[in-house]
Tab-separated table of C-alpha atoms and ligand atoms in Angstrom:
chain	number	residue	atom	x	y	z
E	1	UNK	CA	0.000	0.000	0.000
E	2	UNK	CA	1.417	3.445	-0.832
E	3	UNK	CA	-0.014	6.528	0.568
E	4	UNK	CA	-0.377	9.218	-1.724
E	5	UNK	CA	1.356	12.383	-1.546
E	6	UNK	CA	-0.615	14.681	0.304
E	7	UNK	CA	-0.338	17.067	3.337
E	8	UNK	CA	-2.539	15.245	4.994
E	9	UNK	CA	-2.086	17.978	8.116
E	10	UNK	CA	-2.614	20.564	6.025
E	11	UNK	CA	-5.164	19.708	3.924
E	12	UNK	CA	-8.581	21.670	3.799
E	13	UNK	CA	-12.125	20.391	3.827
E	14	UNK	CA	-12.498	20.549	0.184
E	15	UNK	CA	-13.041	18.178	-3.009
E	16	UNK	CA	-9.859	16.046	-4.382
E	17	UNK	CA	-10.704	13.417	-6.866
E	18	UNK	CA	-9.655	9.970	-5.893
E	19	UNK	CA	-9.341	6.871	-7.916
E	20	UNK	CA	-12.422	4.712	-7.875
E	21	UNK	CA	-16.463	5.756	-7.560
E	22	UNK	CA	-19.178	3.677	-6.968
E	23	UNK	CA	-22.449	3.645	-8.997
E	24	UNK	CA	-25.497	1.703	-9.386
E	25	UNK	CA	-28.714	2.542	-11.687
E	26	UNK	CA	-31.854	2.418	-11.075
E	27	UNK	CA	-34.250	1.519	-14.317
E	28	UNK	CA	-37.793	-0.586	-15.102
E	29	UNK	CA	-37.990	-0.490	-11.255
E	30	UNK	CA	-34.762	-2.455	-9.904
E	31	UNK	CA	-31.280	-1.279	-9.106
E	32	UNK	CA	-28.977	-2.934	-11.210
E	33	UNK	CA	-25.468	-5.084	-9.972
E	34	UNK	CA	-23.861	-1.633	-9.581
E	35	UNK	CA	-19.937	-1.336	-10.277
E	36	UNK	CA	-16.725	0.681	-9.124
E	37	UNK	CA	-15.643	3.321	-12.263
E	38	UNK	CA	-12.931	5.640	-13.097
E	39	UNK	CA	-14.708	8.368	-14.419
E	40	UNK	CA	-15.546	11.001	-12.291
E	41	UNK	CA	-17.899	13.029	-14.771
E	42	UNK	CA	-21.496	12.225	-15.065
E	43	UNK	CA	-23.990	12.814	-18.322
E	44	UNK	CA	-27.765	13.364	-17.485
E	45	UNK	CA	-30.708	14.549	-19.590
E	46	UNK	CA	-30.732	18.386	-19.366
E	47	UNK	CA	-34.040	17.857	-18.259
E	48	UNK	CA	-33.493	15.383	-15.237
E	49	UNK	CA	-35.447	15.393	-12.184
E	50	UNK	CA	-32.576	16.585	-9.791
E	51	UNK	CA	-31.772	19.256	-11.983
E	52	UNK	CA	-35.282	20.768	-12.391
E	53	UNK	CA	-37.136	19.326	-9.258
E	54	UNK	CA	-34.123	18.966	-6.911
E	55	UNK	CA	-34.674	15.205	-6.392
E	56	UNK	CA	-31.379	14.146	-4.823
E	57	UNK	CA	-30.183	13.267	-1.399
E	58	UNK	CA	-27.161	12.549	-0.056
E	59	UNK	CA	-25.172	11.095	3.040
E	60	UNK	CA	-21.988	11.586	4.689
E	61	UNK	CA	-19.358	9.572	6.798
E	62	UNK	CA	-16.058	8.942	6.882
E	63	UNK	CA	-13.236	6.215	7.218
E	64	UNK	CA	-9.987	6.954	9.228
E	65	UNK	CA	-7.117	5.171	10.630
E	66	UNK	CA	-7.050	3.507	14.109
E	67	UNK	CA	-4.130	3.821	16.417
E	68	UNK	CA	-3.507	0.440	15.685
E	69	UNK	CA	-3.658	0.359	12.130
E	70	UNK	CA	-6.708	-0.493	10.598
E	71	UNK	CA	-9.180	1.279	9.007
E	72	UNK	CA	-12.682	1.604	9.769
E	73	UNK	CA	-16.016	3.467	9.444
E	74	UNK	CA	-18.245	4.918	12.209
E	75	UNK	CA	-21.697	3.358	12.651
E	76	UNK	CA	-22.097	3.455	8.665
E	77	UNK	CA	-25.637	1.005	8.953
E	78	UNK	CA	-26.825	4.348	10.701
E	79	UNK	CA	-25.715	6.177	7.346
E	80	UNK	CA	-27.770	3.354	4.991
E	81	UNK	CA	-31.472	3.522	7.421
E	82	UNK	CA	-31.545	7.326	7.142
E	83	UNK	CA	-30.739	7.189	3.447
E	84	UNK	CA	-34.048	5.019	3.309
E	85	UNK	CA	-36.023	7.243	5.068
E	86	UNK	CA	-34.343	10.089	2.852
E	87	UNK	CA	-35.044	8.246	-0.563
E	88	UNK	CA	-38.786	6.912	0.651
E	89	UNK	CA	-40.003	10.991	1.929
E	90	UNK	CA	-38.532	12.201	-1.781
E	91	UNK	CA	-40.725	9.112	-3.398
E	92	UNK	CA	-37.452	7.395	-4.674
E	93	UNK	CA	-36.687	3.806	-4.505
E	94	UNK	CA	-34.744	2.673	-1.638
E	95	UNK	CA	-31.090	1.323	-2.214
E	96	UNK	CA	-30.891	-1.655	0.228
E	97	UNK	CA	-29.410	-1.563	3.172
E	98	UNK	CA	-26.327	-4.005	2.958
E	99	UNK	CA	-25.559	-2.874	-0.747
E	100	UNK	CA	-25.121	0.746	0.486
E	101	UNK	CA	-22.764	-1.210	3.571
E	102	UNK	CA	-20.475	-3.341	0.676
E	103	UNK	CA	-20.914	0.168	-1.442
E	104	UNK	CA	-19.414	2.112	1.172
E	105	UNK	CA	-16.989	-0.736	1.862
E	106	UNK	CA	-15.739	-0.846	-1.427
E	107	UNK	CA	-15.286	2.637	-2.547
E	108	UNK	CA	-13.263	3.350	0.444
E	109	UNK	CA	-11.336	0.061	-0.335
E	110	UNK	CA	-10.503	1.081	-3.701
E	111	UNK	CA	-9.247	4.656	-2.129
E	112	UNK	CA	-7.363	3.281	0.475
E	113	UNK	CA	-3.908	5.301	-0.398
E	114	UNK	CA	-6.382	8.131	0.117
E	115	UNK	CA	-7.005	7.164	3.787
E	116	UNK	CA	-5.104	9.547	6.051
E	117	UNK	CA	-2.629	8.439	8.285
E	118	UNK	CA	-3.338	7.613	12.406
E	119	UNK	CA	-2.814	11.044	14.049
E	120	UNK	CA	-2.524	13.196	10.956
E	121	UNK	CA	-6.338	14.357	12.437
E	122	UNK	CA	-7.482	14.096	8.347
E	123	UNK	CA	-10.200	11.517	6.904
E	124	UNK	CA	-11.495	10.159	4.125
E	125	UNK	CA	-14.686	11.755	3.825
E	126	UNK	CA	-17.438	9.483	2.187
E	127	UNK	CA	-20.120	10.726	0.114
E	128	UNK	CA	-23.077	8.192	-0.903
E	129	UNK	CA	-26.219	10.092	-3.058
E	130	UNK	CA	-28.872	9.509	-5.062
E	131	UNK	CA	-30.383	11.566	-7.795
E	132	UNK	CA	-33.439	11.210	-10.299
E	133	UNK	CA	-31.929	10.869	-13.583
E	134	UNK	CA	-33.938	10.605	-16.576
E	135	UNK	CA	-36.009	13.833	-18.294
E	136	UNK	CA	-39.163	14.766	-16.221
E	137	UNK	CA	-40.870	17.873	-17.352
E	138	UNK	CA	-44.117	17.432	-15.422
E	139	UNK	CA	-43.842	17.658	-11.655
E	140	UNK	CA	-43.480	13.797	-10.866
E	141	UNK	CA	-40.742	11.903	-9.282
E	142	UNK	CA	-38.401	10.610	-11.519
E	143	UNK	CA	-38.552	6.694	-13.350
E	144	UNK	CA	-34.688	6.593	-13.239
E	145	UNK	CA	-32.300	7.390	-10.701
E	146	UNK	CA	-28.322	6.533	-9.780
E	147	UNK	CA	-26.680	5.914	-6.412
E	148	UNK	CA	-23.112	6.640	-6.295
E	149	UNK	CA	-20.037	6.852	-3.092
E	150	UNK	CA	-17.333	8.902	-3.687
E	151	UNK	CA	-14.323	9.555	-1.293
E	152	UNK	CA	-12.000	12.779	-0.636
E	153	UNK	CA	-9.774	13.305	1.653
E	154	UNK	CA	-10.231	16.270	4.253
E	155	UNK	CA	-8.092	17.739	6.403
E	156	UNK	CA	-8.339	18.028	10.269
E	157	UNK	CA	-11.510	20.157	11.504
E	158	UNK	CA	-9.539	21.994	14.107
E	159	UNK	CA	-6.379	23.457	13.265
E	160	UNK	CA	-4.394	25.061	16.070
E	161	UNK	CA	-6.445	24.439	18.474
E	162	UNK	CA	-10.812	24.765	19.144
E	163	UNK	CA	-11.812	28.333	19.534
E	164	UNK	CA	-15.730	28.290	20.390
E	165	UNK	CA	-17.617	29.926	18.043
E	166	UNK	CA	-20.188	33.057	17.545
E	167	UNK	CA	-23.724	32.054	16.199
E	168	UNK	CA	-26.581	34.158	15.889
E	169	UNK	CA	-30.375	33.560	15.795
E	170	UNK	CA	-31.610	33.344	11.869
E	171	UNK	CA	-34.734	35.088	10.436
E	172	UNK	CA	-34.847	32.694	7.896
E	173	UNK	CA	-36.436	29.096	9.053
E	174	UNK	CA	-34.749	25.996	7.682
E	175	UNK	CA	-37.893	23.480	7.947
E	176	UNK	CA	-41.423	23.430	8.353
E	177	UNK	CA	-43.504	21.412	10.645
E	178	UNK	CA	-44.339	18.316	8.688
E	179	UNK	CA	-41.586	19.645	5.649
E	180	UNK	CA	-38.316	17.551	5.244
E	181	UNK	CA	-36.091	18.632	7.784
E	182	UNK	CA	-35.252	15.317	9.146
E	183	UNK	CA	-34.288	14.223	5.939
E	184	UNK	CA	-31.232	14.860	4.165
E	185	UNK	CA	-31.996	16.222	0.983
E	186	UNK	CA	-30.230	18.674	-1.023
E	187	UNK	CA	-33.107	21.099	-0.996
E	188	UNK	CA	-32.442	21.454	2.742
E	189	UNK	CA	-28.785	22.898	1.951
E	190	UNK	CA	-30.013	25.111	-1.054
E	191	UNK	CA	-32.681	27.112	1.022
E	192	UNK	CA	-29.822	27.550	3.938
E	193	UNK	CA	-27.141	29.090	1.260
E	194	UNK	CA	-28.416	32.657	1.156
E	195	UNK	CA	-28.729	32.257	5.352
E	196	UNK	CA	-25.044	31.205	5.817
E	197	UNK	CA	-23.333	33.919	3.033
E	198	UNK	CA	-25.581	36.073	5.194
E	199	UNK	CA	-24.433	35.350	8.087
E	200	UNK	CA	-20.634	35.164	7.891
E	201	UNK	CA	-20.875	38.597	6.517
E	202	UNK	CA	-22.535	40.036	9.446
E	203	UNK	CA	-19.200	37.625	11.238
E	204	UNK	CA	-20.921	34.974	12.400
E	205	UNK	CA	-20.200	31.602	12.347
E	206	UNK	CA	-23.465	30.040	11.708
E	207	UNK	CA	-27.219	30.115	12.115
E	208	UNK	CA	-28.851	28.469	14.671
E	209	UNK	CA	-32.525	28.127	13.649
E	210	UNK	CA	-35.488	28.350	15.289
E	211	UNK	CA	-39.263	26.195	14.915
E	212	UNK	CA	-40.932	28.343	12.175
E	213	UNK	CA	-43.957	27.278	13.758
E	214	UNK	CA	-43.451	29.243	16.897
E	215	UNK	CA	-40.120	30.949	16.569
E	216	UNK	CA	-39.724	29.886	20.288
E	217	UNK	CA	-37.346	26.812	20.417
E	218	UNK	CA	-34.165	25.972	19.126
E	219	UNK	CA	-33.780	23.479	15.794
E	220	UNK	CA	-30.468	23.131	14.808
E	221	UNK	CA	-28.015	25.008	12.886
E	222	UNK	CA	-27.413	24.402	8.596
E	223	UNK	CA	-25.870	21.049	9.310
E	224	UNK	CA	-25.470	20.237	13.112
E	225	UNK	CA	-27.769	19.330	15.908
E	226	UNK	CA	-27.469	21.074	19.162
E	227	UNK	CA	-26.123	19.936	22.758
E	228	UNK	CA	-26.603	21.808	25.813
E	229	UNK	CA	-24.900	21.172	28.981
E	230	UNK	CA	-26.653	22.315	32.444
E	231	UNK	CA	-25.148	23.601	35.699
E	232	UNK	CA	-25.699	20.336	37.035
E	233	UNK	CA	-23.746	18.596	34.210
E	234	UNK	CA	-27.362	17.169	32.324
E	235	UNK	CA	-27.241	16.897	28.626
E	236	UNK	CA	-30.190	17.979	27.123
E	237	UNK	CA	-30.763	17.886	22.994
E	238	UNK	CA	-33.508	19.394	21.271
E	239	UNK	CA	-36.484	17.269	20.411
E	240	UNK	CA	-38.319	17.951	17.114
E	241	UNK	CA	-39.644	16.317	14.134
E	242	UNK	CA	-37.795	19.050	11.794
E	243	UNK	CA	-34.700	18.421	13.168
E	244	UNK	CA	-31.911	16.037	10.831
E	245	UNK	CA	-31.688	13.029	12.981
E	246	UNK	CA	-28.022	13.464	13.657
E	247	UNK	CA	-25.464	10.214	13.989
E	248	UNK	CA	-22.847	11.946	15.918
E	249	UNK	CA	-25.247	13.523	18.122
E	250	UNK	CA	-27.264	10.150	19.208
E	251	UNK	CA	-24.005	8.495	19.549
E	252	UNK	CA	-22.769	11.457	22.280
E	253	UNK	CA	-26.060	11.099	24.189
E	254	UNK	CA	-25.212	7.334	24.100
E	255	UNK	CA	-21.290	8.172	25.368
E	256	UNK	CA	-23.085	10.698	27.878
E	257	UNK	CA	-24.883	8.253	29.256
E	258	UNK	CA	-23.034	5.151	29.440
E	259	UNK	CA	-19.600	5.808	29.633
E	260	UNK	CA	-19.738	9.216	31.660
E	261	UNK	CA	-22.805	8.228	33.739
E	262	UNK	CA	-24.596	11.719	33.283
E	263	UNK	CA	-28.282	12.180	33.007
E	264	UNK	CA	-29.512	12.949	29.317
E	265	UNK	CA	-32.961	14.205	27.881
E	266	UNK	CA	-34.101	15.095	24.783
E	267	UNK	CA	-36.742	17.134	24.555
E	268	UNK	CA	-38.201	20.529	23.363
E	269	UNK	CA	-35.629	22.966	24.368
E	270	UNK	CA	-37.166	26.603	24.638
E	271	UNK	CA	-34.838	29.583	23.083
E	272	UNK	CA	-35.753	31.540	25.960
E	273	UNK	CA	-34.173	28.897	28.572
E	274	UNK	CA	-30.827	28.776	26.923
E	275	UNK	CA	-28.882	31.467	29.317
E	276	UNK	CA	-29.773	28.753	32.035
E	277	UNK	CA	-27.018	26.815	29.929
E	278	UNK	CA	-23.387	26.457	30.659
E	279	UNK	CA	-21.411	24.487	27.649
E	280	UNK	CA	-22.897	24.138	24.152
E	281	UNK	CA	-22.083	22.196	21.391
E	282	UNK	CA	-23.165	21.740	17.693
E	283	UNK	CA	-22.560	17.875	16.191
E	284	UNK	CA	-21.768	16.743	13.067
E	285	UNK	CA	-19.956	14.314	11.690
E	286	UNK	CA	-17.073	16.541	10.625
E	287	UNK	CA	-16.546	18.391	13.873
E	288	UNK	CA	-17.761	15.431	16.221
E	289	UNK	CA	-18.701	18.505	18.515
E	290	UNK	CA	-17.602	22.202	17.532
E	291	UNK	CA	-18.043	24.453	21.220
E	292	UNK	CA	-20.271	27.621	20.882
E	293	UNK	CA	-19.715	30.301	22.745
E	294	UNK	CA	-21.789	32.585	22.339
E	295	UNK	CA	-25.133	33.169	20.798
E	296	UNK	CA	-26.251	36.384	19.128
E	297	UNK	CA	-29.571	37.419	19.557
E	298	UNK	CA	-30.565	40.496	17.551
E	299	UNK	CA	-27.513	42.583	19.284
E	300	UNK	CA	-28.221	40.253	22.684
E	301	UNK	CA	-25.329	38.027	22.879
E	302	UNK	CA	-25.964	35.045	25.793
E	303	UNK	CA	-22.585	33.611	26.903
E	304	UNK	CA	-22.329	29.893	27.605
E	305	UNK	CA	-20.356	30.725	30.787
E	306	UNK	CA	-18.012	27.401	30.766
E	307	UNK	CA	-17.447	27.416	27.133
E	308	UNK	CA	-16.702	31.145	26.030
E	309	UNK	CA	-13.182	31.271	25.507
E	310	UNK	CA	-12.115	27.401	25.463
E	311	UNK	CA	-14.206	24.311	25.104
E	312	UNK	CA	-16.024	23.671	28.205
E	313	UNK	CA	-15.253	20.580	30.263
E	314	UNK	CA	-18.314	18.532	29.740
E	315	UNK	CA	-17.827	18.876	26.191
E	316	UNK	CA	-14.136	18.386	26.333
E	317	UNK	CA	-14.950	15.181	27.988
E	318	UNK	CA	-17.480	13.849	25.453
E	319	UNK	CA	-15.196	14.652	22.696
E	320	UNK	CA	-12.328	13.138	23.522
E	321	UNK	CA	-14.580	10.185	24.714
E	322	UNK	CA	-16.252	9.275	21.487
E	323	UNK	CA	-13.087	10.478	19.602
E	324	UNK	CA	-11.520	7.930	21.629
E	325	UNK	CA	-14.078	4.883	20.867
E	326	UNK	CA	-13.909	5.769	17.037
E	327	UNK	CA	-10.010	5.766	16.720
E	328	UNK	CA	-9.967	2.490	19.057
E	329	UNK	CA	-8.616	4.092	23.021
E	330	UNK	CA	-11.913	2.908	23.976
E	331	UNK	CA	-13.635	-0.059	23.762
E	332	UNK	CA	-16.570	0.931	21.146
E	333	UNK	CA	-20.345	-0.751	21.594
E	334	UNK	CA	-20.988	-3.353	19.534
E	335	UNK	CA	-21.585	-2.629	16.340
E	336	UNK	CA	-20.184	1.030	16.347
E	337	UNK	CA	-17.013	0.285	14.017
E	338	UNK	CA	-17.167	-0.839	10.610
E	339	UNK	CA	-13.730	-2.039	9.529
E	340	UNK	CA	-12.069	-2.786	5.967
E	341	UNK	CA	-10.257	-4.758	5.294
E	342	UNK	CA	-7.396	-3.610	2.322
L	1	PLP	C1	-25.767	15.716	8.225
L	1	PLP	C2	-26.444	16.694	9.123
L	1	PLP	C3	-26.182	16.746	10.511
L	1	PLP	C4	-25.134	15.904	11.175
L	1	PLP	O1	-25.405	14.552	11.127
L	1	PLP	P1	-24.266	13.451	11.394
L	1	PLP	O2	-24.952	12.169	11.106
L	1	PLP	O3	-23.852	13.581	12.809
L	1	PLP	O4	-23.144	13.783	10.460
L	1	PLP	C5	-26.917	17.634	11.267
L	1	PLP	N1	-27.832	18.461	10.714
L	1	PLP	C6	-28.090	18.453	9.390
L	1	PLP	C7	-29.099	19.390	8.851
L	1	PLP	C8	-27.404	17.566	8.555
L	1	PLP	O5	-27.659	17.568	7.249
């Protein structure tokens, strides 16, 4: 095995092309063997569903190395259910379970030069999607689709050092009730863009959404869920049917709770209550947990007093524990870790 040539420390969270991609077609209603391919550039109608009606959805993991070696996945069955639920709320067809598992398996098997090095703090980031492919003119879902996994390699999420960062409340919403919010679909990332440019040129970080029911409780931001810390060290998560079902944040409550024996709740978290907070934290599979600091709202900034200037401790903690389980320190649950084999 030889490692490419790349700075892995140094390297940005950005798009390289690697060697292999996997794809599979969908067509007269069955997915067909499905095959890994050189060719990075696809040709659709110009009148394809994703391009007109935005049909596509997409999921993302990725595959390190472990101190000792090998390299592995985090929880990437988690990855395949959601994708279900993604595909079956956009009305396309499903791509089974264990051939999104082998797909996965494969693509990063056929990219394994592109897998960083232990302690180089970069990953192979892995991108499955799906996308209606043939000509549909007519609003209705699409007859053909493709499911492809590419790889890239990105570099560490923190360089020199976590520095909490500065959200602020949005005026835009990012779901309705009973929309697709806890789905990942591209549509969910187009409607944010305007929000985020927004944002970072008022010099903030990113948005943290509210209900647009209500406007009263906290969502999530543009692509993490939220975790809140309390004086008495509970973690509490915000429960709502427009929120993404996050992997990283389900498995921190799990970490929270049994390996750091604190109390955890998820439940409808009320913006107003959020000064009673002392550590906050925004999940993603990227990050594992980024700290906030501080939230802006409307020119009222609310500190989270443990976590303004450094990562707080209870966040600290979780981090390093579930950093720990995925890069093999810690003894993972079963089922958690997803190795393959070169
Ligand atoms: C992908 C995503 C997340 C993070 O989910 P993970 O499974 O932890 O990577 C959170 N919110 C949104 C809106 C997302 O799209």
């Amino acid at each position: 095995m030889a490692k490419k040539d790349i700075d892995w420390a140094n390297l940005g969270f950005g798009y390289l092309k690697t060697d292999k991609r996997y794809v599979s077609n969908f067509k007269d209603g069955a997915w067909d063997d499905g095959a890994m391919i050189a060719d990075d550039q696809i040709t659709i109608s110009e009148c394809a569903c994703v391009l007109q009606y935005a049909q596509t959805i997409f999921e993302g993991l990725k595959a390190y190395t472990t101190e000792d070696g090998r390299v592995v996945c985090f929880r990437p069955d988690l990855n395949a259910d959601r994708m279900i639920d993604s595909a079956k709320r956009l009305e396309m067809p499903p791509f089974p379970k264990e051939r999104f598992l082998e797909a996965v398996a494969q693509t990063v098997k056929e990219n394994m030069d592109y897998v960083p090095p232990f302690g180089s703090g970069a990953t192979l980031y892995i991108r499955p999607y799906m996308f209606g492919s043939n000509a549909v003119i007519g609003v209705k879902p699409a007859e053909e689709y493709q499911f492809r996994v590419f790889t890239t390699p990105v570099g560490p999420y923190f360089k020199g050092g976590v520095k909490p960062i500065t959200i602020r409340v949005c005026d835009f919403d990012r779901a309705a009730p009973h929309g697709t919010g806890h789905i990942k679909a591209g549509l969910n990332y187009a409607m944010s863009l305007h929000a985020i440019v927004d944002a970072h040129n008022q010099g903030y970080d990113e948005n943290m959404y509210l209900d647009a029911a209500t406007r009263t409780k906290v969502e999530e931001t543009g692509g993490a869920n939220f975790l809140f810390v309390t004086k008495d060290n509970k973690i509490v998560t915000p429960k709502s049917n427009s929120i993404l079902p996050s992997i990283t944040r389900r498995s921190l409550m799990t970490v929270a709770k049994d390996y750091l024996g604190l109390e955890v709740e998820e439940r409808e978290v009320f913006f107003d209550e959020i000064s009673d907070f002392v550590e906050c934290g925004l999940c993603g599979t990227a990050a594992v947990i980024s700290p906030v600091g501080c939230v802006n709202d409307h020119g009222r900034e609310i500190k989270f007093v443990n976590g303004c200037d450094e990562m707080g401790p209870v966040i600290t903690k979780l981090r390093e524990t579930l950093t720990g389980i995925q890069m093999g320190h810690l003894e993972a649950p079963e089922g958690w870790i997803m190795e393959i084999k070169p």
